[in-house]
Coordinates of C-alpha atoms in Angstrom, one line a residue:
M23 CA 99.9 110.2 88.8
K24 CA 102.7 111.2 91.2
I25 CA 102.6 110.9 95.0
G26 CA 105.7 112.5 96.6
Y27 CA 108.8 111.1 94.9
F28 CA 106.9 108.2 93.4
K29 CA 105.2 107.8 90.0
I30 CA 102.1 105.7 90.2
T31 CA 100.5 103.9 87.3
M32 CA 97.6 101.4 87.2
D33 CA 96.0 98.9 84.8
P34 CA 93.1 100.6 83.0
L35 CA 90.8 97.7 84.0
L36 CA 91.6 98.1 87.8
P37 CA 88.5 100.3 88.5
V38 CA 86.4 97.6 86.9
V39 CA 87.9 94.9 89.1
V40 CA 87.3 97.1 92.2
M41 CA 83.6 97.4 91.3
V42 CA 83.3 93.7 90.6
M43 CA 84.9 92.9 94.0
A44 CA 82.5 95.5 95.6
W45 CA 79.6 93.7 94.0
I46 CA 80.7 90.3 95.3
L47 CA 81.3 91.5 98.8
S48 CA 78.0 93.5 98.9
E49 CA 75.8 90.8 97.4
R50 CA 77.4 87.6 98.6
Y51 CA 80.0 88.0 101.4
Y52 CA 78.6 90.5 103.9
P53 CA 74.9 89.5 103.7
E54 CA 75.9 86.1 105.1
L55 CA 77.7 87.8 108.0
I56 CA 75.3 90.5 109.1
L57 CA 71.6 91.1 108.8
S58 CA 70.6 94.5 107.6
H59 CA 67.3 95.9 106.2
Y60 CA 69.1 98.4 104.1
T61 CA 70.9 97.4 100.8
Y62 CA 73.1 100.5 101.0
V63 CA 74.8 99.3 104.1
Y64 CA 76.0 96.2 102.3
W65 CA 77.2 98.3 99.4
A66 CA 78.9 100.8 101.6
M67 CA 80.8 97.9 103.3
G68 CA 81.6 96.2 99.9
I69 CA 82.9 99.4 98.3
T70 CA 85.0 100.3 101.3
S71 CA 86.4 96.8 101.5
S72 CA 87.2 96.7 97.8
L73 CA 88.9 100.1 97.8
F74 CA 91.0 99.2 100.9
L75 CA 92.1 96.0 99.2
T76 CA 93.7 98.1 96.4
I77 CA 95.0 100.5 99.1
S78 CA 96.5 97.6 100.9
I79 CA 98.4 96.5 97.7
F80 CA 99.6 100.1 97.3
I81 CA 100.8 100.1 100.9
H82 CA 102.7 96.9 100.3
E83 CA 104.4 98.3 97.2
M84 CA 105.2 101.6 99.1
G85 CA 107.1 99.5 101.6
H86 CA 109.3 98.3 98.8
A87 CA 109.5 101.8 97.3
I88 CA 110.4 103.7 100.5
T89 CA 113.1 101.2 101.4
A90 CA 114.6 101.4 97.9
R91 CA 114.7 105.2 98.2
K92 CA 116.3 105.0 101.7
L93 CA 119.0 102.8 100.0
K94 CA 119.4 105.4 97.3
L95 CA 118.0 103.1 94.6
P96 CA 115.9 105.1 92.1
L97 CA 112.4 103.8 91.4
E98 CA 110.9 103.7 87.9
R99 CA 107.3 103.6 89.1
I100 CA 104.8 101.7 91.3
H101 CA 102.4 99.9 89.0
L102 CA 99.1 98.4 90.3
F103 CA 97.8 95.4 88.4
L104 CA 94.4 93.8 88.5
F105 CA 95.3 91.6 91.5
G106 CA 98.6 92.9 92.6
G107 CA 101.3 95.4 92.2
M108 CA 105.0 96.0 91.5
A109 CA 107.6 98.5 92.6
E110 CA 109.9 98.7 89.6
L111 CA 113.5 99.8 90.3
K112 CA 115.5 101.6 87.7
H113 CA 118.7 99.8 88.7
R114 CA 119.5 96.4 90.2
P115 CA 120.6 96.4 93.9
L116 CA 124.4 95.9 93.9
K117 CA 124.4 94.3 97.4
P118 CA 122.5 91.1 98.6
A119 CA 121.6 93.0 101.7
H120 CA 119.8 95.7 99.7
E121 CA 117.8 93.1 97.8
L122 CA 116.9 91.4 101.0
Y123 CA 115.7 94.7 102.7
I124 CA 113.7 95.7 99.7
A125 CA 112.1 92.3 99.4
L126 CA 111.0 92.0 103.0
A127 CA 109.8 95.6 103.2
G128 CA 106.6 94.9 101.3
P129 CA 105.4 92.0 103.6
A130 CA 106.5 94.1 106.6
A131 CA 104.3 97.0 105.5
S132 CA 101.3 94.6 105.0
L133 CA 101.8 93.0 108.3
S134 CA 102.2 96.4 110.0
F135 CA 98.9 97.6 108.5
A136 CA 97.3 94.4 109.6
G137 CA 98.6 95.2 113.1
L138 CA 97.0 98.6 113.0
C139 CA 93.7 97.0 111.9
Y140 CA 93.9 94.6 114.8
I141 CA 94.4 97.5 117.2
G142 CA 91.3 99.1 115.7
L143 CA 89.3 95.9 116.1
I144 CA 90.0 95.5 119.8
S145 CA 89.1 99.1 120.3
L146 CA 85.6 98.8 118.9
P147 CA 82.8 98.3 121.3
N148 CA 80.5 96.5 118.8
M149 CA 82.2 93.2 117.6
S150 CA 79.6 92.4 115.0
G151 CA 78.7 95.7 113.4
P152 CA 79.5 96.9 109.9
V153 CA 82.7 98.8 110.8
Y154 CA 84.0 95.8 112.7
L155 CA 83.4 93.4 109.8
V156 CA 85.0 95.7 107.3
L157 CA 88.0 96.2 109.5
Q158 CA 88.2 92.5 110.0
Y159 CA 88.2 91.9 106.3
I160 CA 91.0 94.4 105.7
L161 CA 93.0 92.7 108.5
Y162 CA 92.6 89.3 106.9
M163 CA 93.5 90.6 103.5
N164 CA 96.7 92.2 104.7
L165 CA 97.7 89.2 106.7
L166 CA 97.1 87.1 103.6
L167 CA 99.1 89.6 101.4
G168 CA 102.0 89.7 103.9
V169 CA 102.2 85.9 104.5
F170 CA 101.6 84.9 100.9
N171 CA 104.4 87.1 99.6
L172 CA 106.8 85.6 102.2
L173 CA 106.5 82.2 100.5
P174 CA 110.1 81.3 99.3
I175 CA 109.0 81.1 95.7
F176 CA 110.3 83.5 93.0
P177 CA 109.1 86.1 92.0
L178 CA 107.3 86.5 95.3
D179 CA 109.1 88.6 97.9
G180 CA 110.1 85.5 99.8
G181 CA 111.7 84.1 96.7
R182 CA 113.7 87.4 96.2
A183 CA 114.7 87.1 99.9
V184 CA 116.0 83.6 99.3
R185 CA 118.0 84.7 96.3
A186 CA 119.5 87.5 98.4
A187 CA 120.5 85.1 101.1
V188 CA 122.0 82.6 98.7
W189 CA 123.7 85.4 96.8
N190 CA 125.3 86.6 100.0
A191 CA 126.5 83.0 100.7
V192 CA 127.9 82.0 97.3
H193 CA 128.9 85.6 96.1
D194 CA 127.5 84.9 92.7
F195 CA 124.2 86.5 91.6
H196 CA 123.7 84.2 88.6
Q197 CA 124.3 81.0 90.6
A198 CA 122.1 82.3 93.4
S199 CA 119.3 82.9 90.8
K200 CA 119.5 79.4 89.4
I201 CA 119.4 77.9 93.0
T202 CA 116.4 80.1 93.8
Y203 CA 114.6 78.9 90.7
N204 CA 115.2 75.2 91.6
V205 CA 114.1 75.8 95.2
S206 CA 110.9 77.4 93.9
L207 CA 110.1 74.4 91.6
V208 CA 110.8 71.9 94.4
L209 CA 108.5 73.8 96.9
I210 CA 105.7 74.2 94.3
A211 CA 105.9 70.4 93.5
L212 CA 105.8 69.7 97.2
L213 CA 102.8 72.0 97.8
L214 CA 101.0 70.5 94.8
F215 CA 101.6 67.0 96.2
L216 CA 100.3 67.9 99.6
T217 CA 97.3 69.6 98.1
L218 CA 96.4 66.5 96.0
I219 CA 96.8 64.2 99.0
T220 CA 94.5 66.5 101.1
V221 CA 91.9 66.7 98.3
Y222 CA 91.9 62.9 98.1
L223 CA 91.6 62.3 101.8
F224 CA 89.2 65.1 102.8
D225 CA 87.6 66.4 99.6
L226 CA 87.2 69.9 100.9
D227 CA 86.4 72.9 98.7
V228 CA 89.1 74.9 100.4
T229 CA 91.7 72.4 99.3
I230 CA 90.6 72.8 95.7
L231 CA 91.1 76.5 96.0
A232 CA 94.6 75.8 97.5
G233 CA 95.3 73.7 94.5
L234 CA 94.4 76.5 92.1
L235 CA 96.7 78.8 94.2
V236 CA 99.6 76.3 93.9
I237 CA 99.0 76.2 90.1
Y238 CA 99.1 80.0 90.0
L239 CA 102.4 79.9 92.0
G240 CA 103.8 77.5 89.4
Y241 CA 102.8 79.9 86.6
T242 CA 104.4 82.8 88.4
A243 CA 107.6 80.8 89.0
L244 CA 107.8 79.7 85.3
S245 CA 107.1 83.3 84.2
G246 CA 110.0 84.5 86.4
K247 CA 112.4 82.0 84.9
K248 CA 113.6 84.4 82.2
E249 CA 114.6 87.0 84.8
L250 CA 116.3 84.4 86.9
V251 CA 118.4 82.6 84.3
Y252 CA 119.3 85.8 82.4
Y253 CA 123.1 86.0 82.1
P254 CA 124.2 88.4 79.3
E255 CA 127.4 88.3 77.4
L256 CA 129.4 91.5 77.5
S257 CA 128.5 92.3 73.9
D258 CA 124.8 92.1 74.9
L259 CA 125.3 95.0 77.3
I260 CA 127.2 97.4 74.9
M261 CA 125.5 99.2 72.0
S262 CA 127.9 99.4 69.2
V263 CA 128.2 102.7 67.3
G264 CA 128.8 102.7 63.6
Y265 CA 131.2 104.9 61.6
P266 CA 131.9 107.8 61.3
R267 CA 132.2 108.1 65.1
N268 CA 131.8 111.9 65.3
P269 CA 129.4 113.6 67.7
R270 CA 126.8 114.4 65.0
S271 CA 126.6 110.8 63.7
I272 CA 126.5 109.4 67.2
V273 CA 123.7 111.8 68.2
D274 CA 121.7 110.9 65.1
E275 CA 122.1 107.2 65.9
V276 CA 121.1 107.5 69.5
K277 CA 118.2 109.8 68.6
S278 CA 116.9 107.3 66.1
I279 CA 116.5 104.9 69.0
D280 CA 114.7 107.2 71.3
L281 CA 115.0 110.9 72.1
K282 CA 114.6 110.0 75.8
V283 CA 117.8 107.9 75.6
L284 CA 119.6 111.0 74.1
N285 CA 118.4 113.1 77.0
Q286 CA 120.0 110.6 79.4
C287 CA 123.2 110.0 77.4
M288 CA 126.8 111.2 77.5
I289 CA 127.9 111.5 73.9
P290 CA 131.6 110.8 73.4
V291 CA 133.8 113.2 71.5
L292 CA 136.7 111.0 70.2
N293 CA 140.2 111.6 69.0
D294 CA 141.7 108.5 67.4
E295 CA 139.0 106.4 69.2
Q296 CA 140.1 107.8 72.5
L297 CA 137.7 109.8 74.7
N298 CA 138.6 113.4 74.5
Y299 CA 135.4 115.2 75.7
V300 CA 131.8 114.3 76.4
I301 CA 128.5 116.1 75.6
D302 CA 125.5 115.8 78.0
G303 CA 122.5 114.9 75.9
N304 CA 120.4 117.3 78.0
D305 CA 122.5 120.2 76.9
I306 CA 121.8 119.7 73.2
T307 CA 118.1 118.8 73.2
V308 CA 115.5 121.6 73.2
N309 CA 111.8 120.8 72.6
G310 CA 112.6 117.7 70.6
S311 CA 115.2 119.3 68.4
V312 CA 119.0 119.0 68.6
D313 CA 121.3 122.0 69.0
D314 CA 124.0 121.8 66.3
Q315 CA 126.5 123.9 68.3
F316 CA 128.2 120.8 69.8
E317 CA 131.5 122.5 70.7
M318 CA 129.7 124.9 73.0
H319 CA 128.7 121.9 75.1
Y320 CA 132.0 120.0 75.4
R321 CA 132.7 118.8 78.9
H322 CA 136.0 117.6 80.3
V323 CA 135.9 113.9 81.1
E324 CA 135.5 113.0 84.7
A325 CA 134.8 109.9 86.8
G326 CA 131.2 108.8 86.2
H327 CA 131.3 110.0 82.5
F328 CA 132.4 106.6 81.2
I329 CA 133.2 102.9 82.0
D330 CA 136.5 101.3 81.0
I331 CA 135.8 97.6 81.3
L332 CA 139.4 96.8 82.2
N333 CA 139.6 99.5 84.9
Q334 CA 137.5 98.8 88.0
N335 CA 138.1 102.3 89.3
T336 CA 135.7 103.5 86.6
Y337 CA 132.7 101.4 87.8
H338 CA 133.3 100.4 91.4
I339 CA 130.3 100.6 93.7
N340 CA 131.1 104.2 94.9
V341 CA 131.3 105.7 91.4
R342 CA 128.3 108.0 90.8
F343 CA 127.4 108.0 87.1
K344 CA 126.6 111.3 85.5
A345 CA 124.0 109.8 83.0
E346 CA 122.0 106.6 82.5
Y347 CA 123.9 105.9 79.2
I348 CA 127.6 106.5 78.9
P349 CA 130.6 105.6 76.7
V350 CA 132.3 102.3 77.2
L351 CA 136.1 102.0 76.7
Q352 CA 138.3 99.0 76.6
N353 CA 141.9 99.8 77.6
G354 CA 141.2 103.4 76.8
Y355 CA 139.6 102.9 73.4
F356 CA 135.9 103.5 72.6
V357 CA 133.8 100.4 71.9
G358 CA 130.2 101.7 72.3
L359 CA 127.6 103.0 74.7
C360 CA 125.9 101.2 77.6
D361 CA 123.3 101.4 80.3
A362 CA 125.8 102.4 83.0
N363 CA 124.3 100.7 86.0
E364 CA 123.4 97.5 84.2
L365 CA 127.0 97.1 82.8
R366 CA 128.5 97.9 86.2
F367 CA 126.3 95.3 87.9
W368 CA 127.4 92.5 85.6
L369 CA 131.1 93.6 85.6
L370 CA 131.1 93.4 89.4
Q371 CA 129.4 90.0 89.3
E372 CA 132.1 88.8 86.9
Q373 CA 134.8 90.1 89.2
N374 CA 133.2 88.4 92.2
S375 CA 132.9 85.1 90.4
V376 CA 136.6 85.2 89.4
H377 CA 137.6 85.9 93.0

């Protein structure tokens, strides 16, 4: 499904979860808050509340997505999970400020929606009717969604904001990521300790729920470790290409990986391992087949067609790449293909760490 510029996907079980939530709210939650002689009133309240919980998650992710688009960072998709969502970027933000803005945009959207609900609540004449209670529930859920995601624990939005702030301070993305991971673990341990003390002293049901929430936070932090500690070698970022290195063999090799990669690839035309021309993969793919007339599609090499890892002018922050996957050169000689934006990110990080 597509809404405007954004591709939306969802977990196939999400409608089931929406209906289960509607049942819980209709049969357990709202009957304790309001007396009604009609079952359909409870179900109308439950279904509306359950749907708006999913809509609230979508609004949260749209906050991330719209901000990313304003910063000219392309979005892969917005994916809605069973109990959450994710706005997946195609490329990493190159600046700490961009990561910070995108991270905080989601909670800001949730808290803004909560503010609109509050305005609606104080405008209602009946402060105990069905509409009031549903609006109150949506308000609480958006407050929870906004505040919970601001916790400085990765991979929550607050954790990403912490990484952005540390990255800005130390000028080293990898070091900032490791610091963020350690901060997350310390905070989780502290929250767990405080929860255990509270359970021991007060033995309240709510503290047990808080303990489960802390355990969940620990699980999310550990699951995010791989992303945080990821620090590739240069060889990990470059796809080597075998011999012979002519356009036909390179096209066949890329096509064997994925035709979509070929569509997004600049194919090198080499002369003594030096880049002579390029071919846009889009020009030679038609309905899943490849046009053999390569020479008709030769393009003169321009900025954005390749990266030379020893020449920062080919990958600095203002270079606009002409494809997702492009040739990589070293001192002018072809060494392979790469994800252009990913290689640029790590090359710039390496330069920053040196300086």
